[in-house]
PDB file of C-alpha atoms in Angstrom:
ATOM      1  CA  MET A  25     -33.149  -5.233  23.678  1.00 72.00           C
ATOM      2  CA  ILE A  26     -31.646  -1.489  23.896  1.00 72.00           C
ATOM      3  CA  ARG A  27     -28.026  -2.728  24.517  1.00 77.00           C
ATOM      4  CA  ARG A  28     -28.158  -5.304  21.545  1.00 79.00           C
ATOM      5  CA  VAL A  29     -29.150  -2.603  19.200  1.00 76.00           C
ATOM      6  CA  GLY A  30     -26.782  -0.156  20.618  1.00 80.00           C
ATOM      7  CA  SER A  31     -24.230  -2.610  20.167  1.00 84.00           C
ATOM      8  CA  PHE A  32     -25.080  -3.125  16.663  1.00 83.00           C
ATOM      9  CA  LEU A  33     -25.073   0.628  15.853  1.00 83.00           C
ATOM     10  CA  LYS A  34     -21.849   0.683  17.500  1.00 85.00           C
ATOM     11  CA  GLU A  35     -20.232  -2.336  15.323  1.00 88.00           C
ATOM     12  CA  LEU A  36     -21.690  -0.677  12.343  1.00 89.00           C
ATOM     13  CA  LEU A  37     -20.482   2.597  12.737  1.00 90.00           C
ATOM     14  CA  GLU A  38     -16.846   1.468  13.624  1.00 90.00           C
ATOM     15  CA  ASP A  39     -17.045  -0.907  10.439  1.00 91.00           C
ATOM     16  CA  PHE A  40     -18.249   2.164   8.178  1.00 91.00           C
ATOM     17  CA  VAL A  41     -15.623   4.481   9.907  1.00 93.00           C
ATOM     18  CA  GLY A  42     -12.892   1.788   9.212  1.00 90.00           C
ATOM     19  CA  GLU A  43     -13.802   1.287   5.824  1.00 86.00           C
ATOM     20  CA  VAL A  44     -13.723   5.182   4.873  1.00 87.00           C
ATOM     21  CA  VAL A  45     -10.201   5.129   6.546  1.00 88.00           C
ATOM     22  CA  LEU A  46      -9.160   2.432   4.722  1.00 80.00           C
ATOM     23  CA  THR A  47     -10.389   3.692   1.267  1.00 79.00           C
ATOM     24  CA  VAL A  48      -8.862   7.128   2.068  1.00 83.00           C
ATOM     25  CA  VAL A  49      -5.650   5.604   2.628  1.00 80.00           C
ATOM     26  CA  ALA A  50      -5.581   3.638  -0.564  1.00 74.00           C
ATOM     27  CA  CYS A  51      -6.869   6.354  -2.698  1.00 77.00           C
ATOM     28  CA  LEU A  52      -3.805   8.604  -1.414  1.00 81.00           C
ATOM     29  CA  ALA A  53      -1.493   5.431  -1.903  1.00 76.00           C
ATOM     30  CA  VAL A  54      -2.274   5.644  -5.421  1.00 75.00           C
ATOM     31  CA  VAL A  55      -2.580   9.188  -6.081  1.00 84.00           C
ATOM     32  CA  GLY A  56       0.322  10.304  -3.869  1.00 84.00           C
ATOM     33  CA  PRO A  57       3.028   8.700  -6.135  1.00 83.00           C
ATOM     34  CA  ALA A  58       1.406  10.136  -9.184  1.00 85.00           C
ATOM     35  CA  LEU A  59       1.344  13.341  -8.123  1.00 90.00           C
ATOM     36  CA  VAL A  60       5.155  13.129  -6.727  1.00 89.00           C
ATOM     37  CA  PHE A  61       6.093  11.485 -10.376  1.00 89.00           C
ATOM     38  CA  VAL A  62       4.110  14.504 -12.086  1.00 92.00           C
ATOM     39  CA  TRP A  63       5.929  17.216  -9.995  1.00 93.00           C
ATOM     40  CA  GLY A  64       9.329  15.526 -10.192  1.00 91.00           C
ATOM     41  CA  TRP A  65       8.785  14.947 -14.429  1.00 91.00           C
ATOM     42  CA  GLU A  66       8.398  18.868 -14.339  1.00 93.00           C
ATOM     43  CA  ARG A  67      11.497  19.475 -12.293  1.00 92.00           C
ATOM     44  CA  SER A  68      13.734  16.639 -13.836  1.00 91.00           C
ATOM     45  CA  PRO A  69      12.779  14.133 -16.145  1.00 91.00           C
ATOM     46  CA  LEU A  70      16.226  12.280 -15.698  1.00 92.00           C
ATOM     47  CA  VAL A  71      16.198  12.102 -12.057  1.00 90.00           C
ATOM     48  CA  THR A  72      12.214  11.073 -11.797  1.00 90.00           C
ATOM     49  CA  GLU A  73      13.029   8.122 -14.218  1.00 91.00           C
ATOM     50  CA  GLY A  74      16.377   7.163 -12.001  1.00 92.00           C
ATOM     51  CA  VAL A  75      14.386   6.867  -8.440  1.00 90.00           C
ATOM     52  CA  GLY A  76      11.419   5.490 -10.518  1.00 88.00           C
ATOM     53  CA  GLY A  77      13.119   2.699 -11.814  1.00 91.00           C
ATOM     54  CA  ALA A  78      15.743   2.158  -8.393  1.00 93.00           C
ATOM     55  CA  LEU A  79      11.955   1.973  -6.746  1.00 90.00           C
ATOM     56  CA  LEU A  80      10.588  -0.581  -9.579  1.00 91.00           C
ATOM     57  CA  ALA A  81      14.070  -2.685  -8.892  1.00 94.00           C
ATOM     58  CA  PHE A  82      13.598  -2.304  -5.068  1.00 93.00           C
ATOM     59  CA  LEU A  83       9.952  -3.855  -5.231  1.00 92.00           C
ATOM     60  CA  GLY A  84      11.232  -6.604  -8.214  1.00 92.00           C
ATOM     61  CA  TYR A  85      13.796  -7.307  -5.365  1.00 92.00           C
ATOM     62  CA  GLY A  86      11.219  -8.049  -2.542  1.00 91.00           C
ATOM     63  CA  GLY A  87       8.853  -9.679  -4.860  1.00 90.00           C
ATOM     64  CA  TRP A  88      11.697 -12.247  -6.102  1.00 90.00           C
ATOM     65  CA  GLU A  89      12.823 -12.374  -1.977  1.00 87.00           C
ATOM     66  CA  LEU A  90       9.154 -12.975  -0.983  1.00 84.00           C
ATOM     67  CA  LEU A  91       8.686 -15.758  -3.802  1.00 85.00           C
ATOM     68  CA  ARG A  92      11.598 -17.130  -4.147  1.00 82.00           C
ATOM     69  CA  PRO A  93      12.209 -20.956  -2.444  1.00 80.00           C
ATOM     70  CA  ALA A  94      13.460 -20.591   1.044  1.00 74.00           C
ATOM     71  CA  ARG A  95      17.237 -21.061   1.777  1.00 74.00           C
ATOM     72  CA  PRO A  96      18.449 -22.461   4.984  1.00 74.00           C
ATOM     73  CA  GLY A  97      19.799 -19.170   6.993  1.00 71.00           C
ATOM     74  CA  ARG A  98      18.734 -15.951   7.919  1.00 67.00           C
ATOM     75  CA  ARG A  99      17.297 -13.421   5.675  1.00 72.00           C
ATOM     76  CA  GLY A 100      18.897 -10.014   5.605  1.00 81.00           C
ATOM     77  CA  ARG A 101      17.682  -6.847   6.380  1.00 86.00           C
ATOM     78  CA  LEU A 102      17.479  -5.280   3.174  1.00 88.00           C
ATOM     79  CA  ALA A 103      15.762  -8.377   1.667  1.00 86.00           C
ATOM     80  CA  GLY A 104      13.025  -8.537   4.511  1.00 86.00           C
ATOM     81  CA  VAL A 105      12.318  -4.844   4.082  1.00 91.00           C
ATOM     82  CA  ALA A 106      12.127  -5.380   0.450  1.00 91.00           C
ATOM     83  CA  ALA A 107       9.941  -8.161   0.619  1.00 89.00           C
ATOM     84  CA  ALA A 108       7.866  -6.305   3.371  1.00 91.00           C
ATOM     85  CA  THR A 109       7.801  -3.494   1.094  1.00 90.00           C
ATOM     86  CA  PHE A 110       6.326  -5.563  -2.000  1.00 92.00           C
ATOM     87  CA  ALA A 111       3.591  -7.399   0.022  1.00 91.00           C
ATOM     88  CA  VAL A 112       2.304  -3.898   1.793  1.00 87.00           C
ATOM     89  CA  ALA A 113       2.647  -2.050  -1.821  1.00 85.00           C
ATOM     90  CA  ALA A 114       0.791  -5.276  -3.385  1.00 87.00           C
ATOM     91  CA  LEU A 115      -2.134  -4.974  -0.899  1.00 83.00           C
ATOM     92  CA  PHE A 116      -2.339  -1.457  -1.146  1.00 77.00           C
ATOM     93  CA  ILE A 117      -2.645  -1.943  -4.904  1.00 77.00           C
ATOM     94  CA  ALA A 118      -5.276  -4.815  -5.038  1.00 79.00           C
ATOM     95  CA  TYR A 119      -7.360  -2.818  -2.481  1.00 73.00           C
ATOM     96  CA  ALA A 120      -7.033   0.472  -4.342  1.00 70.00           C
ATOM     97  CA  TRP A 121      -7.701  -1.117  -7.735  1.00 74.00           C
ATOM     98  CA  SER A 122     -11.524  -1.733  -6.454  1.00 72.00           C
ATOM     99  CA  CYS A 123     -11.382   1.649  -4.741  1.00 64.00           C
ATOM    100  CA  THR A 124     -13.665   4.645  -6.507  1.00 64.00           C
ATOM    101  CA  CYS A 125     -11.158   7.440  -6.078  1.00 59.00           C
ATOM    102  CA  SER A 126     -13.001  10.085  -8.416  1.00 54.00           C
TER     103      SER A 126
END
């Protein structure tokens, strides 16, 4: 009986810690780029717009590679990295959307 209670408490603590870590990472994934954008905008708005546009184009290319009909043959490295980056960004944004980062 005591072992089952101890196992339950251990699992509860692991779930709690995992949820806290995931929430912190998701909030930092949202707040971090916003702070970098503000810092960059103060230094050079033109460079900030260029980097932001390039990042959006890269994520768009990743989404296109991820969602387009499959072609026979091997996918290139850049396409694979772009698709993985898009997938990770989409997951973090979906999780952070429900996050209460206040």
